Short mmCIF file of C-alpha atoms and ligand atoms in Angstrom, two decimals:
data_model
loop_
_atom_site.label_atom_id
_atom_site.label_comp_id
_atom_site.label_asym_id
_atom_site.label_seq_id
_atom_site.Cartn_x
_atom_site.Cartn_y
_atom_site.Cartn_z
CA MET A 1098 79.80 37.38 -47.13
CA ASN A 1099 83.07 36.92 -49.00
CA ASN A 1100 82.94 38.60 -52.41
CA LEU A 1101 85.82 38.77 -54.85
CA ILE A 1102 85.73 42.39 -56.04
CA PHE A 1103 88.99 42.56 -57.95
CA GLN A 1104 91.41 40.10 -59.47
CA GLY A 1105 94.79 41.52 -60.39
CA ALA A 1106 98.05 39.97 -61.54
CA GLU A 1107 99.44 40.13 -57.99
CA ALA A 1108 96.46 39.86 -55.71
CA LYS A 1109 92.80 39.03 -55.25
CA VAL A 1110 90.76 41.61 -53.37
CA PHE A 1111 87.75 40.47 -51.35
CA LEU A 1112 85.04 42.45 -49.61
CA THR A 1113 84.21 40.28 -46.65
CA ASP A 1114 82.96 40.17 -43.09
CA GLU A 1115 84.46 36.76 -42.33
CA ILE A 1116 87.35 36.73 -39.88
CA LYS A 1117 89.39 33.54 -40.26
CA SER A 1118 90.33 32.16 -36.87
CA ASP A 1119 91.84 28.66 -36.73
CA SER A 1120 89.19 26.56 -38.40
CA LYS A 1121 86.31 28.78 -37.32
CA ILE A 1122 84.83 31.73 -39.13
CA ILE A 1123 83.76 34.68 -37.01
CA LEU A 1124 81.58 37.41 -38.47
CA ALA A 1125 82.93 40.95 -38.16
CA PRO A 1126 80.51 43.76 -37.30
CA GLN A 1127 81.55 45.60 -40.46
CA ALA A 1128 82.71 44.54 -43.90
CA PHE A 1129 86.40 44.96 -44.61
CA ILE A 1130 88.87 44.36 -47.44
CA ARG A 1131 91.13 41.32 -47.66
CA LYS A 1132 93.94 41.61 -50.19
CA SER A 1133 95.38 38.18 -50.81
CA ARG A 1134 98.59 37.86 -52.77
CA VAL A 1135 98.29 34.94 -55.16
CA PRO A 1136 100.96 32.31 -55.88
CA LYS A 1137 102.87 32.46 -59.15
CA SER A 1138 103.58 29.04 -60.57
CA TYR A 1139 106.61 30.26 -62.55
CA ARG A 1140 108.46 31.09 -59.31
CA HIS A 1141 110.14 28.56 -57.11
CA PRO A 1142 107.58 27.83 -54.34
CA LYS A 1143 109.91 28.89 -51.50
CA ILE A 1144 110.88 32.13 -53.25
CA ASP A 1145 107.24 32.72 -54.16
CA GLU A 1146 106.16 32.41 -50.52
CA GLU A 1147 108.89 34.72 -49.28
CA LEU A 1148 108.14 37.31 -51.95
CA ARG A 1149 104.40 37.33 -51.24
CA LYS A 1150 105.00 37.63 -47.51
CA LYS A 1151 107.56 40.37 -48.02
CA ARG A 1152 105.31 42.43 -50.31
CA THR A 1153 102.42 42.05 -47.88
CA ARG A 1154 104.61 43.29 -45.01
CA ILE A 1155 105.97 46.22 -47.01
CA GLU A 1156 102.50 47.33 -48.08
CA ALA A 1157 101.32 47.17 -44.45
CA ARG A 1158 104.35 49.15 -43.28
CA VAL A 1159 103.87 51.87 -45.89
CA LEU A 1160 100.15 52.10 -45.03
CA SER A 1161 100.91 52.38 -41.31
CA LYS A 1162 103.46 55.10 -41.92
CA ALA A 1163 101.00 57.00 -44.13
CA LEU A 1164 98.33 56.76 -41.43
CA ALA A 1165 100.75 58.05 -38.78
CA ALA A 1166 101.59 60.95 -41.13
CA GLY A 1167 97.91 61.90 -41.19
CA ALA A 1168 97.06 60.86 -44.76
CA ASN A 1169 93.59 59.57 -45.67
CA ILE A 1170 94.18 55.89 -46.33
CA PRO A 1171 92.51 52.64 -45.26
CA LYS A 1172 93.57 51.51 -41.78
CA VAL A 1173 95.34 48.17 -41.62
CA LEU A 1174 93.33 45.73 -39.50
CA ARG A 1175 95.42 42.55 -39.68
CA ILE A 1176 98.31 40.99 -41.54
CA GLU A 1177 98.53 37.26 -42.01
CA LYS A 1178 101.17 35.73 -44.24
CA TYR A 1179 99.98 36.77 -47.71
CA ASP A 1180 96.79 38.48 -46.56
CA LEU A 1181 96.44 42.13 -45.74
CA GLU A 1182 93.15 43.09 -44.12
CA MET A 1183 92.15 46.72 -44.12
CA GLU A 1184 89.29 49.13 -43.78
CA PHE A 1185 86.83 49.19 -46.68
CA ILE A 1186 86.58 52.66 -48.18
CA ASN A 1187 83.09 52.87 -49.56
CA GLY A 1188 82.84 55.65 -52.10
CA ASP A 1189 83.36 56.70 -55.71
CA ARG A 1190 86.45 55.60 -57.60
CA LEU A 1191 87.76 58.81 -59.12
CA SER A 1192 88.85 57.23 -62.41
CA GLN A 1193 85.18 56.57 -63.09
CA THR A 1194 83.51 59.63 -61.64
CA LEU A 1195 85.86 62.63 -61.75
CA ASN A 1196 84.80 63.72 -65.27
CA SER A 1197 81.13 63.77 -64.29
CA TYR A 1198 81.51 66.34 -61.48
CA SER A 1199 81.15 70.09 -61.87
CA GLU A 1200 84.38 71.89 -62.71
CA SER A 1201 84.59 73.49 -59.27
CA LYS A 1202 84.19 70.10 -57.59
CA GLN A 1203 86.87 68.59 -59.86
CA PHE A 1204 89.20 71.45 -58.93
CA SER A 1205 88.70 71.08 -55.20
CA ILE A 1206 89.25 67.31 -55.50
CA MET A 1207 92.52 67.91 -57.37
CA ARG A 1208 93.74 70.35 -54.70
CA GLU A 1209 92.93 67.75 -52.05
CA ILE A 1210 94.84 65.08 -54.01
CA GLY A 1211 97.76 67.53 -54.06
CA THR A 1212 97.51 68.01 -50.29
CA GLN A 1213 97.37 64.25 -49.66
CA THR A 1214 100.35 63.62 -51.95
CA ALA A 1215 102.36 66.34 -50.15
CA ILE A 1216 101.63 64.66 -46.79
CA LEU A 1217 103.07 61.42 -48.18
CA HIS A 1218 106.12 63.10 -49.72
CA ASN A 1219 106.92 65.16 -46.62
CA ASN A 1220 107.14 61.85 -44.82
CA ASN A 1221 109.23 60.21 -47.55
CA ILE A 1222 106.41 57.90 -48.57
CA ILE A 1223 106.20 57.17 -52.29
CA HIS A 1224 102.86 55.82 -53.48
CA GLY A 1225 104.26 54.22 -56.63
CA ASP A 1226 100.99 54.05 -58.57
CA LEU A 1227 99.41 57.45 -58.14
CA THR A 1228 96.48 57.36 -60.56
CA THR A 1229 92.80 58.22 -60.19
CA SER A 1230 92.04 54.45 -60.19
CA ASN A 1231 93.64 54.36 -56.77
CA MET A 1232 91.65 57.22 -55.29
CA ILE A 1233 88.23 57.05 -53.68
CA LEU A 1234 85.97 59.99 -52.85
CA GLN A 1235 84.01 59.35 -49.68
CA GLU A 1236 81.86 62.17 -48.32
CA ASN A 1237 84.11 64.97 -49.62
CA LYS A 1238 87.24 63.22 -48.41
CA ILE A 1239 89.80 61.78 -50.82
CA PHE A 1240 91.32 58.43 -49.83
CA LEU A 1241 94.43 57.02 -51.46
CA ILE A 1242 94.42 53.22 -51.79
CA ASP A 1243 96.64 50.47 -53.21
CA PHE A 1244 100.08 51.00 -51.75
CA GLY A 1245 101.22 47.71 -53.32
CA LEU A 1246 103.99 49.51 -55.21
CA GLY A 1247 104.68 51.92 -52.36
CA PHE A 1248 108.04 52.40 -50.67
CA ILE A 1249 109.98 54.72 -48.41
CA SER A 1250 112.44 57.11 -50.06
CA ARG A 1251 113.82 60.60 -49.51
CA LYS A 1252 114.85 60.91 -53.17
CA ILE A 1253 113.56 63.88 -55.15
CA GLU A 1254 113.49 61.61 -58.22
CA ASP A 1255 111.02 59.18 -56.61
CA LYS A 1256 108.71 62.01 -55.56
CA ALA A 1257 108.92 63.52 -59.06
CA VAL A 1258 107.92 60.16 -60.58
CA ASP A 1259 104.82 60.07 -58.35
CA VAL A 1260 103.85 63.53 -59.65
CA HIS A 1261 104.56 62.39 -63.20
CA LEU A 1262 102.20 59.42 -62.72
CA ILE A 1263 99.27 61.56 -61.62
CA LYS A 1264 99.93 64.00 -64.48
CA GLN A 1265 99.94 61.12 -66.96
CA ALA A 1266 96.74 59.67 -65.49
CA LEU A 1267 95.02 63.04 -65.97
CA GLU A 1268 96.18 63.22 -69.59
CA ALA A 1269 94.94 59.67 -70.26
CA LYS A 1270 91.64 59.52 -68.41
CA HIS A 1271 90.59 63.09 -67.83
CA PHE A 1272 91.98 64.65 -70.98
CA GLN A 1273 89.18 67.17 -71.59
CA ASN A 1274 90.48 69.28 -68.75
CA HIS A 1275 93.84 67.78 -67.86
CA LYS A 1276 95.90 70.98 -67.86
CA LYS A 1277 93.60 72.81 -65.49
CA LEU A 1278 93.25 69.72 -63.30
CA PHE A 1279 97.01 69.38 -62.97
CA ARG A 1280 97.32 73.10 -62.18
CA GLU A 1281 94.86 72.63 -59.32
CA PHE A 1282 96.79 69.58 -58.11
CA LEU A 1283 99.90 71.79 -57.92
CA GLU A 1284 97.94 74.40 -55.92
CA GLY A 1285 97.39 71.81 -53.19
CA TYR A 1286 100.78 70.14 -53.55
CA ASN A 1287 103.16 72.07 -51.33
CA PRO A 1288 105.78 69.69 -49.95
CA THR A 1289 108.97 71.12 -48.46
CA GLU A 1290 111.03 70.52 -51.61
CA LYS A 1291 108.38 71.49 -54.15
CA GLU A 1292 110.71 73.51 -56.41
CA LYS A 1293 113.28 70.74 -56.65
CA ILE A 1294 110.61 68.09 -57.24
CA LEU A 1295 109.00 70.09 -60.06
CA ALA A 1296 112.39 70.79 -61.65
CA ARG A 1297 113.06 67.05 -61.57
CA LEU A 1298 109.61 66.39 -63.03
CA GLU A 1299 110.72 68.20 -66.19
CA ALA A 1300 113.73 65.88 -66.47
CA VAL A 1301 111.52 62.84 -65.92
CA GLU A 1302 109.18 64.03 -68.68
CA LYS A 1303 112.04 64.65 -71.10
CA ARG A 1304 113.31 61.12 -70.54
CA GLY A 1305 109.79 59.81 -71.17
CA ARG A 1306 109.59 61.63 -74.48
CA TYR A 1307 112.84 60.09 -75.71
CA ARG A 1308 111.69 56.62 -74.76
CA HIS A 1309 108.45 56.65 -76.76
P1 AMP B 1460 94.61 46.87 -55.32
O1 AMP B 1460 95.06 45.50 -55.69
O2 AMP B 1460 95.05 47.29 -53.94
O3 AMP B 1460 94.88 47.87 -56.40
O4 AMP B 1460 93.01 46.81 -55.26
C1 AMP B 1460 92.28 46.56 -56.41
C2 AMP B 1460 90.92 47.22 -56.33
O5 AMP B 1460 90.22 46.76 -55.17
C3 AMP B 1460 91.00 48.73 -56.17
O6 AMP B 1460 91.14 49.39 -57.38
C4 AMP B 1460 89.66 49.02 -55.50
O7 AMP B 1460 88.62 49.01 -56.46
C5 AMP B 1460 89.48 47.84 -54.59
N1 AMP B 1460 90.04 48.13 -53.25
C6 AMP B 1460 91.25 47.80 -52.77
N2 AMP B 1460 91.41 48.22 -51.51
C7 AMP B 1460 90.27 48.86 -51.17
C8 AMP B 1460 89.80 49.52 -49.97
N3 AMP B 1460 90.56 49.60 -48.88
N4 AMP B 1460 88.56 50.04 -49.99
C9 AMP B 1460 87.77 49.95 -51.08
N5 AMP B 1460 88.15 49.34 -52.23
C10 AMP B 1460 89.38 48.79 -52.29
#
């Protein structure tokens, strides 16, 4: 089995059980995800290769750091050039299902997202694309996926931008209840520099308002 489940601008994502080994294909006992960064014809081939390799390595490093910090994320299984193989998180994508849950379930999910985000931020891990499209609910556990824009930073600004992204995602996709949902997120979000991060969030939002 080797199914393309997502085609993005940067990468193709496959759900597969085929381990590539030299010219042979070995079947894995369980399906896993292979994220393959695709070439861009507008880049010089050498630069393109380096960039795809570099982004693959960075994503793997951020994921490994997040795992060591105790966050719920897919475990990295293997890195090969432009391919990142990781655990398949089989569950509900929150962008599609959050609105359909009872209010109390939505609230407890938001608190858990807050807790997970605080684990990342306490370890100076910035997700970079913190939206409900990149969150999967599996048996009452929230997993954060897609660390393709992730990076390591101690900066309050970078952490505030992550919080801004989740707030924006709630306003866009879960607007019926976005204020309450964000309030619950903040209940669970208790990183060491919470006050400073939330003060900076206001500045980030003001800048956003001027831009639009
Ligand atoms: P990405 O390019 O990392 O954003 O992945 C694109 C899409 O592939 C995601 O929105 C998910 O639907 C799916 N996906 C990626 N990684 C995983 C994973 N580890 N487990 C389950 N689905 C995934």
